[in-house]
Amino acid sequence: MHRLLKRQLHKLYPDGLPDDPKLASLVELVEQAYEDFTEDLLITERSLDLSSNELNTKNQNLNSLLNAMPDTYVWLDSKDRVLELRVGQSLQGVFSLHEKNQSLASTIVTDDISNLLQHLAGVRDKTQPNIYEFSLHTQGDDIHLEARFAHLSQGQVLIIFRDITIRKQLDNYLANALEESKRTLQQLQDVINSAPIGFAITTLDNQVLMLNDYALEKFKLDKNKPLPQDFSQLITSNYQEHYHQCLRTFQNNDGQPSSINRIDIEMGSTTARRFLAEIAFCNLVIEGKAIIIQTFLDISERKNLEQQLRCLAQTDSLTGCFNRGHFTVAASHSLAQCQAKTQTFSLLALDLDKFKQINDTYGHAGGDAVLKAFCKITAQQLREHDMFGRFGGEEFIIALANTNHQQAHLIAERIRQQFNELVIQHEQYQIQASVSIGLISSEGDDAHLEALIKQADEYLYLAKNNGRNRVYG
């Protein structure tokens, strides 16, 4: 029983608690509240252990990434209030932020965004896709937007808006023009050559009839020389099978809208660099002949930015290890795979010895240097499929799939020995530190990750209590 609760009960009942079930239940509830408060306090203390330099660096890196994005983005909290808004050049009159914690609905200058808000709710509960195209009527104009949603921590959502009005207008214009006037391929070439996206017109068997100027420039092709015989020649070998499968599915659906109509793929040629592209298929009939229009757009920059944002959401910015949330998800999946294959799953709980003393002696910068050095030397002892995460402060955890207890103990001992022998140079100081490690192994049973972590922590504390700088388990 918590010492504070025990003290108060003794004051009220010096001769001991009465034999009353209701009073016993009340005491049990109060005891649970004390435990929850203690746990919350511990989590808060660990969170505050992050140095101000680390937080500043993380914010600077994130701001640099977001500033580099050409599109408009809105950062929402869990209640759909705007935390930050950055507006791209093409959407200056569409978005407006007047006050702190402003709702998304009042940020977009339009009559009605109910469909967008409804889709956002679906994205949050994972019943709607993370890409959504919609139209707005604002300032007398119809604007077509594409919204891409990214889940962040603590229920926050990042929405990236792209103005696709030109693309929509161009698609509609081409379809109407071809249907009404049966324009020839040359007339179509004049229209689409000015488009800022790639256009390829092919036969139903994918023979290239025409490439617009954007496509010719992208693939470094000479318009005065023969075009590639088959459009798939512009798809890299690793994506050939996926491309042909999607194209066949599109043709089997008679060109009806579906999720296959738009795919992400890698393109390139012998004369040009490879790049990631978004390809869309469209069926048309010109002068009685069915053709396929394949439009594509280079999305390499967007994919790189998305990957960097994803990395920031999954890793600890100081050490580069998985953060607690991502480690828990990845390790749980790895444990399930080991259990399905009746393989041994081992877990290491690691804690740097006397780390508070290091911080007090050398400052947080010195402590950060020790953490980085520990993570670097630990990563060198791990295999490619091993998972290494930071749980907070000086606490770390390692998941070792398909690794028995003896193998895991050897890995843990190598980490302990290598770190114990390491001399860390920080400013004019030479710092040495040690690590205590708790080890637990589970073979083919139905244990949960949380239970294994708890057992590994118990062994870790035994290692601490038995002199530190040792592996226990």
Short mmCIF file of C-alpha atoms in Angstrom, two decimals:
data_model
loop_
_atom_site.label_atom_id
_atom_site.label_comp_id
_atom_site.label_asym_id
_atom_site.label_seq_id
_atom_site.Cartn_x
_atom_site.Cartn_y
_atom_site.Cartn_z
CA MET A 1 0.00 0.00 0.00
CA HIS A 2 1.21 3.49 -0.82
CA ARG A 3 2.91 5.09 2.18
CA LEU A 4 0.78 8.28 2.09
CA LEU A 5 -2.45 6.29 1.98
CA LYS A 6 -1.25 4.01 4.77
CA ARG A 7 -0.41 7.06 6.94
CA GLN A 8 -3.86 8.63 6.46
CA LEU A 9 -5.70 5.37 7.16
CA HIS A 10 -3.68 4.88 10.35
CA LYS A 11 -4.76 8.33 11.56
CA LEU A 12 -8.42 7.46 10.95
CA TYR A 13 -8.27 3.87 12.16
CA PRO A 14 -5.34 3.47 14.58
CA ASP A 15 -6.61 0.01 15.59
CA GLY A 16 -6.81 -1.22 12.00
CA LEU A 17 -9.38 -1.03 9.22
CA PRO A 18 -12.94 -2.17 10.03
CA ASP A 19 -14.13 -5.31 8.29
CA ASP A 20 -16.29 -3.45 5.76
CA PRO A 21 -16.36 -4.57 2.08
CA LYS A 22 -17.40 -1.12 0.88
CA LEU A 23 -14.58 0.55 2.77
CA ALA A 24 -12.13 -2.05 1.40
CA SER A 25 -13.30 -1.32 -2.16
CA LEU A 26 -12.90 2.42 -1.58
CA VAL A 27 -9.36 1.91 -0.25
CA GLU A 28 -8.53 -0.23 -3.27
CA LEU A 29 -9.74 2.52 -5.66
CA VAL A 30 -7.71 5.18 -3.83
CA GLU A 31 -4.64 2.92 -3.93
CA GLN A 32 -5.07 2.52 -7.72
CA ALA A 33 -5.32 6.30 -8.07
CA TYR A 34 -2.03 6.71 -6.16
CA GLU A 35 -0.36 4.16 -8.48
CA ASP A 36 -1.70 5.91 -11.61
CA PHE A 37 -0.47 9.27 -10.31
CA THR A 38 2.98 7.82 -9.60
CA GLU A 39 3.15 6.33 -13.10
CA ASP A 40 2.08 9.62 -14.73
CA LEU A 41 4.69 11.48 -12.67
CA LEU A 42 7.41 9.04 -13.80
CA ILE A 43 6.44 9.48 -17.46
CA THR A 44 6.52 13.27 -17.04
CA GLU A 45 9.96 13.15 -15.45
CA ARG A 46 11.29 11.04 -18.33
CA SER A 47 9.84 13.40 -20.90
CA LEU A 48 11.42 16.40 -19.21
CA ASP A 49 14.81 14.68 -19.44
CA LEU A 50 15.08 15.76 -23.07
CA SER A 51 17.52 18.62 -23.35
CA SER A 52 16.50 21.98 -24.76
CA ASN A 53 19.14 21.61 -27.47
CA GLU A 54 17.55 18.40 -28.65
CA LEU A 55 14.09 19.94 -28.80
CA ASN A 56 15.36 23.01 -30.65
CA THR A 57 17.19 20.84 -33.17
CA LYS A 58 14.10 18.73 -33.74
CA ASN A 59 11.92 21.80 -34.30
CA GLN A 60 14.48 23.39 -36.64
CA ASN A 61 14.74 20.22 -38.73
CA LEU A 62 10.98 19.88 -38.94
CA ASN A 63 10.48 23.53 -39.88
CA SER A 64 13.15 23.26 -42.59
CA LEU A 65 11.36 20.29 -44.09
CA LEU A 66 7.97 21.96 -44.00
CA ASN A 67 9.33 25.21 -45.46
CA ALA A 68 10.70 23.22 -48.39
CA MET A 69 7.29 21.84 -49.27
CA PRO A 70 5.80 23.57 -52.33
CA ASP A 71 2.22 22.83 -51.32
CA THR A 72 -0.08 24.22 -48.64
CA TYR A 73 -0.22 22.31 -45.37
CA VAL A 74 -2.36 22.52 -42.26
CA TRP A 75 -1.28 20.97 -38.97
CA LEU A 76 -4.27 19.95 -36.81
CA ASP A 77 -4.48 18.83 -33.20
CA SER A 78 -6.70 15.94 -32.09
CA LYS A 79 -9.75 18.25 -32.02
CA ASP A 80 -9.20 19.56 -35.57
CA ARG A 81 -7.90 22.91 -34.37
CA VAL A 82 -5.16 24.50 -36.46
CA LEU A 83 -1.74 24.34 -34.81
CA GLU A 84 0.11 25.73 -37.82
CA LEU A 85 -0.74 26.85 -41.35
CA ARG A 86 1.61 27.45 -44.27
CA VAL A 87 -0.01 28.53 -47.52
CA GLY A 88 1.45 27.85 -50.97
CA GLN A 89 1.57 30.58 -53.60
CA SER A 90 -1.40 29.26 -55.59
CA LEU A 91 -3.75 29.11 -52.58
CA GLN A 92 -3.09 32.47 -50.92
CA GLY A 93 -6.75 33.51 -51.07
CA VAL A 94 -8.18 30.17 -49.99
CA PHE A 95 -6.67 29.74 -46.51
CA SER A 96 -6.66 32.28 -43.70
CA LEU A 97 -5.65 31.96 -40.03
CA HIS A 98 -6.94 34.73 -37.74
CA GLU A 99 -6.49 33.38 -34.23
CA LYS A 100 -4.85 30.65 -32.20
CA ASN A 101 -6.64 27.27 -32.07
CA GLN A 102 -8.85 28.27 -34.97
CA SER A 103 -10.97 25.43 -36.39
CA LEU A 104 -10.23 23.98 -39.81
CA ALA A 105 -13.72 24.96 -40.99
CA SER A 106 -13.06 28.66 -40.32
CA THR A 107 -9.59 28.52 -41.88
CA ILE A 108 -10.73 27.74 -45.44
CA VAL A 109 -12.49 30.67 -47.14
CA THR A 110 -15.51 28.91 -48.67
CA ASP A 111 -19.23 28.40 -48.22
CA ASP A 112 -19.14 24.71 -47.28
CA ILE A 113 -16.39 22.19 -46.48
CA SER A 114 -18.64 19.59 -44.86
CA ASN A 115 -17.46 16.87 -47.26
CA LEU A 116 -13.82 17.54 -46.36
CA LEU A 117 -14.57 17.47 -42.62
CA GLN A 118 -16.53 14.24 -43.06
CA HIS A 119 -13.62 12.66 -44.94
CA LEU A 120 -11.17 13.86 -42.26
CA ALA A 121 -13.27 12.10 -39.63
CA GLY A 122 -13.11 8.95 -41.74
CA VAL A 123 -9.33 9.26 -42.04
CA ARG A 124 -9.03 9.54 -38.27
CA ASP A 125 -11.00 6.33 -37.69
CA LYS A 126 -9.28 4.68 -40.70
CA THR A 127 -12.44 4.15 -42.75
CA GLN A 128 -11.40 6.59 -45.50
CA PRO A 129 -8.23 6.70 -47.65
CA ASN A 130 -5.43 9.20 -46.95
CA ILE A 131 -5.88 10.89 -50.35
CA TYR A 132 -8.98 12.94 -51.14
CA GLU A 133 -9.88 15.17 -54.10
CA PHE A 134 -12.60 17.77 -53.70
CA SER A 135 -13.86 21.10 -55.07
CA LEU A 136 -14.42 24.44 -53.34
CA HIS A 137 -16.37 27.49 -54.39
CA THR A 138 -14.55 30.54 -53.07
CA GLN A 139 -14.41 34.16 -54.17
CA GLY A 140 -16.58 33.34 -57.18
CA ASP A 141 -14.29 30.59 -58.50
CA ASP A 142 -14.35 26.79 -58.39
CA ILE A 143 -11.06 25.36 -57.13
CA HIS A 144 -10.12 21.69 -57.23
CA LEU A 145 -7.82 20.46 -54.47
CA GLU A 146 -6.08 17.25 -53.58
CA ALA A 147 -5.65 16.59 -49.84
CA ARG A 148 -3.15 14.08 -48.49
CA PHE A 149 -3.45 13.12 -44.82
CA ALA A 150 -0.63 11.94 -42.55
CA HIS A 151 -1.16 10.67 -38.99
CA LEU A 152 1.25 12.13 -36.42
CA SER A 153 1.61 11.55 -32.71
CA GLN A 154 -0.99 12.46 -30.06
CA GLY A 155 -3.87 12.39 -32.54
CA GLN A 156 -2.41 15.18 -34.67
CA VAL A 157 -2.95 15.15 -38.44
CA LEU A 158 -0.94 16.85 -41.19
CA ILE A 159 -2.95 17.73 -44.32
CA ILE A 160 -1.07 18.67 -47.49
CA PHE A 161 -3.22 20.53 -50.04
CA ARG A 162 -2.31 20.75 -53.72
CA ASP A 163 -4.13 22.90 -56.25
CA ILE A 164 -5.11 20.52 -59.08
CA THR A 165 -7.48 22.95 -60.76
CA ILE A 166 -5.33 23.20 -63.89
CA ARG A 167 -5.07 19.45 -64.15
CA LYS A 168 -8.82 18.99 -63.71
CA GLN A 169 -9.64 21.71 -66.18
CA LEU A 170 -7.19 20.27 -68.67
CA ASP A 171 -8.62 16.75 -68.29
CA ASN A 172 -12.16 18.04 -68.80
CA TYR A 173 -11.12 20.22 -71.69
CA LEU A 174 -9.37 17.36 -73.48
CA ALA A 175 -12.28 14.96 -73.00
CA ASN A 176 -14.85 17.50 -74.23
CA ALA A 177 -12.72 18.67 -77.14
CA LEU A 178 -12.05 15.14 -78.35
CA GLU A 179 -15.69 14.09 -78.01
CA GLU A 180 -17.14 17.16 -79.73
CA SER A 181 -14.76 17.80 -82.61
CA LYS A 182 -12.90 14.47 -83.16
CA ARG A 183 -9.62 16.32 -83.25
CA THR A 184 -6.66 14.61 -84.74
CA LEU A 185 -3.63 13.49 -82.75
CA GLN A 186 -1.68 16.49 -83.98
CA GLN A 187 -4.33 18.88 -82.66
CA LEU A 188 -4.24 17.07 -79.35
CA GLN A 189 -0.44 17.36 -79.34
CA ASP A 190 -0.69 21.16 -79.57
CA VAL A 191 -2.99 21.28 -76.54
CA ILE A 192 -1.12 18.97 -74.20
CA ASN A 193 2.41 20.08 -75.03
CA SER A 194 1.89 23.10 -72.79
CA ALA A 195 0.79 20.94 -69.83
CA PRO A 196 3.16 20.76 -66.82
CA ILE A 197 2.70 16.97 -66.63
CA GLY A 198 3.69 14.09 -68.90
CA PHE A 199 1.26 12.81 -71.52
CA ALA A 200 1.57 9.56 -73.44
CA ILE A 201 -1.01 8.37 -75.96
CA THR A 202 -0.87 4.63 -76.60
CA THR A 203 -2.86 1.95 -78.36
CA LEU A 204 -4.70 -0.67 -76.36
CA ASP A 205 -1.64 -2.94 -76.66
CA ASN A 206 0.51 -0.09 -75.24
CA GLN A 207 2.25 0.96 -78.47
CA VAL A 208 3.35 4.59 -78.14
CA LEU A 209 1.60 6.97 -80.55
CA MET A 210 2.67 10.26 -79.01
CA LEU A 211 4.61 11.82 -76.12
CA ASN A 212 4.22 15.46 -75.19
CA ASP A 213 7.15 17.86 -74.73
CA TYR A 214 7.23 17.32 -70.95
CA ALA A 215 7.64 13.57 -71.44
CA LEU A 216 10.28 13.98 -74.15
CA GLU A 217 12.29 16.29 -71.89
CA LYS A 218 11.85 14.05 -68.85
CA PHE A 219 13.21 11.01 -70.67
CA LYS A 220 15.78 12.99 -72.72
CA LEU A 221 14.26 11.79 -76.00
CA ASP A 222 14.68 13.46 -79.40
CA LYS A 223 11.31 14.29 -80.97
CA ASN A 224 12.87 13.84 -84.42
CA LYS A 225 13.83 10.23 -83.69
CA PRO A 226 11.56 7.19 -83.33
CA LEU A 227 9.67 6.95 -80.06
CA PRO A 228 9.94 3.90 -77.78
CA GLN A 229 7.90 1.11 -79.31
CA ASP A 230 6.16 0.18 -76.05
CA PHE A 231 5.37 2.60 -73.22
CA SER A 232 6.44 -0.01 -70.65
CA GLN A 233 10.02 0.54 -71.86
CA LEU A 234 9.89 3.74 -69.81
CA ILE A 235 9.03 1.78 -66.65
CA THR A 236 11.97 0.43 -64.62
CA SER A 237 12.35 -3.35 -64.46
CA ASN A 238 11.41 -3.64 -60.78
CA TYR A 239 7.99 -2.14 -61.49
CA GLN A 240 7.20 -3.83 -64.82
CA GLU A 241 5.02 -6.58 -63.37
CA HIS A 242 3.05 -4.17 -61.17
CA TYR A 243 2.54 -1.74 -64.07
CA HIS A 244 1.26 -4.43 -66.48
CA GLN A 245 -1.03 -5.86 -63.82
CA CYS A 246 -2.58 -2.44 -63.14
CA LEU A 247 -2.92 -1.69 -66.85
CA ARG A 248 -4.68 -5.02 -67.47
CA THR A 249 -7.04 -4.40 -64.56
CA PHE A 250 -7.85 -0.95 -65.94
CA GLN A 251 -8.59 -2.38 -69.40
CA ASN A 252 -10.69 -5.20 -67.95
CA ASN A 253 -12.80 -2.58 -66.17
CA ASP A 254 -13.39 -0.84 -69.52
CA GLY A 255 -11.69 2.27 -68.18
CA GLN A 256 -14.21 2.76 -65.37
CA PRO A 257 -12.94 4.78 -62.38
CA SER A 258 -11.28 2.58 -59.77
CA SER A 259 -8.35 2.62 -57.38
CA ILE A 260 -6.19 1.09 -60.13
CA ASN A 261 -6.65 4.13 -62.40
CA ARG A 262 -3.88 5.94 -60.53
CA ILE A 263 -0.66 4.26 -59.33
CA ASP A 264 2.76 5.25 -58.01
CA ILE A 265 5.63 3.73 -59.97
CA GLU A 266 9.29 4.23 -60.88
CA MET A 267 10.09 5.48 -64.39
CA GLY A 268 13.30 6.10 -66.32
CA SER A 269 15.15 5.45 -69.55
CA THR A 270 18.65 4.67 -70.73
CA THR A 271 19.19 8.39 -71.35
CA ALA A 272 17.58 9.86 -68.20
CA ARG A 273 17.65 9.40 -64.45
CA ARG A 274 15.06 7.33 -62.65
CA PHE A 275 12.26 9.06 -60.78
CA LEU A 276 9.10 8.19 -58.88
CA ALA A 277 5.96 9.06 -60.78
CA GLU A 278 2.21 9.00 -60.31
CA ILE A 279 0.57 7.54 -63.44
CA ALA A 280 -3.12 7.87 -64.31
CA PHE A 281 -4.95 5.97 -67.07
CA CYS A 282 -7.81 7.30 -69.18
CA ASN A 283 -9.69 5.73 -72.12
CA LEU A 284 -10.67 7.83 -75.15
CA VAL A 285 -12.04 7.17 -78.63
CA ILE A 286 -10.64 9.26 -81.50
CA GLU A 287 -12.02 8.83 -84.99
CA GLY A 288 -13.53 5.51 -83.96
CA LYS A 289 -10.28 4.13 -82.52
CA ALA A 290 -9.86 3.39 -78.82
CA ILE A 291 -6.70 4.77 -77.22
CA ILE A 292 -5.27 5.10 -73.73
CA ILE A 293 -3.96 8.38 -72.36
CA GLN A 294 -1.37 7.80 -69.66
CA THR A 295 -0.49 10.94 -67.71
CA PHE A 296 2.38 11.04 -65.23
CA LEU A 297 3.89 13.48 -62.76
CA ASP A 298 7.28 13.36 -61.03
CA ILE A 299 6.54 12.90 -57.31
CA SER A 300 10.11 12.18 -56.16
CA GLU A 301 10.38 15.36 -54.07
CA ARG A 302 7.02 14.79 -52.43
CA LYS A 303 7.89 11.16 -51.61
CA ASN A 304 11.23 12.21 -50.12
CA LEU A 305 9.53 14.79 -47.91
CA GLU A 306 6.89 12.29 -46.84
CA GLN A 307 9.65 9.81 -45.95
CA GLN A 308 11.52 12.41 -43.91
CA LEU A 309 8.34 13.35 -42.05
CA ARG A 310 7.62 9.67 -41.44
CA CYS A 311 11.17 9.20 -40.14
CA LEU A 312 10.73 12.12 -37.73
CA ALA A 313 7.52 10.55 -36.47
CA GLN A 314 9.14 7.12 -35.91
CA THR A 315 12.65 7.83 -34.60
CA ASP A 316 14.27 9.53 -31.64
CA SER A 317 15.89 12.69 -32.99
CA LEU A 318 18.93 12.58 -30.66
CA THR A 319 20.01 8.96 -31.08
CA GLY A 320 18.36 7.84 -34.31
CA CYS A 321 16.79 4.83 -32.55
CA PHE A 322 13.12 3.95 -32.89
CA ASN A 323 10.97 6.00 -30.54
CA ARG A 324 8.81 4.19 -28.02
CA GLY A 325 5.62 4.21 -30.08
CA HIS A 326 7.16 2.90 -33.28
CA PHE A 327 9.27 0.30 -31.46
CA THR A 328 6.18 -1.06 -29.70
CA VAL A 329 4.31 -1.50 -32.99
CA ALA A 330 7.26 -3.04 -34.86
CA ALA A 331 8.33 -5.33 -32.01
CA SER A 332 4.75 -6.55 -31.45
CA HIS A 333 4.57 -7.53 -35.10
CA SER A 334 7.94 -9.29 -34.88
CA LEU A 335 6.85 -11.18 -31.75
CA ALA A 336 3.67 -12.37 -33.48
CA GLN A 337 5.70 -13.67 -36.42
CA CYS A 338 8.06 -15.57 -34.10
CA GLN A 339 5.11 -17.10 -32.25
CA ALA A 340 3.50 -18.19 -35.52
CA LYS A 341 6.74 -19.91 -36.58
CA THR A 342 7.48 -21.29 -33.07
CA GLN A 343 10.70 -19.29 -32.93
CA THR A 344 12.37 -17.79 -29.87
CA PHE A 345 11.91 -14.06 -29.33
CA SER A 346 14.35 -12.32 -26.98
CA LEU A 347 14.18 -8.87 -25.42
CA LEU A 348 16.92 -6.76 -23.85
CA ALA A 349 16.13 -3.91 -21.42
CA LEU A 350 19.14 -1.59 -21.09
CA ASP A 351 19.77 1.29 -18.70
CA LEU A 352 22.93 3.42 -18.48
CA ASP A 353 24.41 3.28 -15.00
CA LYS A 354 24.56 6.47 -12.90
CA PHE A 355 23.44 8.59 -15.85
CA LYS A 356 22.12 11.37 -13.61
CA GLN A 357 25.61 11.70 -12.17
CA ILE A 358 26.99 12.04 -15.71
CA ASN A 359 24.50 14.81 -16.48
CA ASP A 360 25.27 16.58 -13.21
CA THR A 361 29.03 16.35 -13.84
CA TYR A 362 29.29 17.10 -17.56
CA GLY A 363 25.98 18.83 -18.27
CA HIS A 364 23.22 17.74 -20.63
CA ALA A 365 25.55 18.13 -23.61
CA GLY A 366 27.89 15.60 -22.03
CA GLY A 367 24.96 13.31 -21.30
CA ASP A 368 23.82 13.60 -24.92
CA ALA A 369 27.33 12.68 -26.09
CA VAL A 370 27.24 9.54 -23.93
CA LEU A 371 23.79 8.57 -25.26
CA LYS A 372 24.92 9.00 -28.87
CA ALA A 373 28.10 7.01 -28.28
CA PHE A 374 26.16 4.23 -26.58
CA CYS A 375 23.67 3.99 -29.46
CA LYS A 376 26.43 3.98 -32.05
CA ILE A 377 28.43 1.19 -30.44
CA THR A 378 25.27 -0.80 -29.68
CA ALA A 379 24.06 -0.59 -33.28
CA GLN A 380 27.40 -2.02 -34.40
CA GLN A 381 26.73 -5.18 -32.38
CA LEU A 382 23.22 -5.72 -33.80
CA ARG A 383 22.04 -7.50 -36.92
CA GLU A 384 20.09 -5.84 -39.70
CA HIS A 385 16.71 -7.21 -38.57
CA ASP A 386 17.21 -6.43 -34.85
CA MET A 387 15.12 -3.55 -33.44
CA PHE A 388 16.69 -0.89 -31.22
CA GLY A 389 14.51 1.66 -29.44
CA ARG A 390 14.78 4.42 -26.87
CA PHE A 391 12.13 4.27 -24.17
CA GLY A 392 13.06 7.57 -22.53
CA GLY A 393 16.03 9.21 -20.86
CA GLU A 394 18.82 6.65 -20.54
CA GLU A 395 16.49 3.65 -21.00
CA PHE A 396 16.69 1.56 -24.17
CA ILE A 397 15.22 -1.71 -25.44
CA ILE A 398 16.25 -4.23 -28.11
CA ALA A 399 14.07 -6.87 -29.79
CA LEU A 400 15.89 -9.95 -31.12
CA ALA A 401 13.68 -12.08 -33.37
CA ASN A 402 14.50 -15.78 -33.89
CA THR A 403 17.22 -15.54 -31.22
CA ASN A 404 17.49 -18.00 -28.35
CA HIS A 405 18.49 -17.11 -24.81
CA GLN A 406 22.15 -18.08 -25.24
CA GLN A 407 22.54 -16.07 -28.46
CA ALA A 408 20.79 -13.07 -26.89
CA HIS A 409 23.07 -13.26 -23.85
CA LEU A 410 26.16 -13.19 -26.11
CA ILE A 411 24.83 -10.10 -27.90
CA ALA A 412 24.02 -8.38 -24.60
CA GLU A 413 27.44 -9.20 -23.18
CA ARG A 414 29.18 -7.79 -26.29
CA ILE A 415 27.23 -4.56 -25.94
CA ARG A 416 28.04 -4.31 -22.23
CA GLN A 417 31.74 -5.03 -22.71
CA GLN A 418 32.22 -2.75 -25.74
CA PHE A 419 30.50 0.17 -24.01
CA ASN A 420 32.34 -0.41 -20.74
CA GLU A 421 35.69 -0.16 -22.58
CA LEU A 422 34.68 2.92 -24.58
CA VAL A 423 36.25 6.29 -23.76
CA ILE A 424 33.96 9.14 -24.87
CA GLN A 425 35.65 12.42 -25.73
CA HIS A 426 33.50 15.44 -24.84
CA GLU A 427 35.11 18.87 -24.95
CA GLN A 428 38.12 18.61 -22.62
CA TYR A 429 36.69 15.60 -20.77
CA GLN A 430 37.09 11.86 -21.26
CA ILE A 431 33.97 10.08 -20.05
CA GLN A 432 33.50 6.40 -19.29
CA ALA A 433 30.19 4.79 -18.45
CA SER A 434 28.59 1.38 -18.12
CA VAL A 435 25.25 -0.25 -18.84
CA SER A 436 23.08 -2.77 -17.01
CA ILE A 437 21.00 -5.18 -19.09
CA GLY A 438 17.96 -7.35 -18.34
CA LEU A 439 17.27 -10.31 -20.66
CA ILE A 440 14.09 -12.32 -21.25
CA SER A 441 13.40 -14.95 -23.93
CA SER A 442 10.04 -16.33 -25.05
CA GLU A 443 9.71 -19.41 -27.25
CA GLY A 444 6.53 -20.06 -29.22
CA ASP A 445 4.10 -19.10 -26.45
CA ASP A 446 1.32 -16.50 -26.42
CA ALA A 447 3.14 -13.91 -24.30
CA HIS A 448 2.42 -10.23 -24.98
CA LEU A 449 5.13 -7.67 -25.60
CA GLU A 450 4.13 -5.61 -22.57
CA ALA A 451 4.57 -8.64 -20.29
CA LEU A 452 7.99 -9.42 -21.76
CA ILE A 453 9.10 -5.80 -21.31
CA LYS A 454 8.00 -5.93 -17.68
CA GLN A 455 9.96 -9.15 -17.08
CA ALA A 456 13.05 -7.74 -18.81
CA ASP A 457 12.76 -4.64 -16.60
CA GLU A 458 12.65 -6.82 -13.50
CA TYR A 459 15.87 -8.55 -14.56
CA LEU A 460 17.36 -5.13 -15.32
CA TYR A 461 16.68 -3.99 -11.77
CA LEU A 462 18.29 -7.18 -10.46
CA ALA A 463 21.37 -6.34 -12.54
CA LYS A 464 21.36 -2.85 -11.00
CA ASN A 465 20.95 -4.17 -7.48
CA ASN A 466 23.75 -6.70 -7.94
CA GLY A 467 26.44 -4.16 -8.74
CA ARG A 468 25.48 -2.71 -12.16
CA ASN A 469 27.49 -3.19 -15.37
CA ARG A 470 26.21 -6.72 -15.90
CA VAL A 471 23.69 -8.83 -17.84
CA TYR A 472 20.96 -10.51 -15.81
CA GLY A 473 18.27 -12.87 -17.05
#
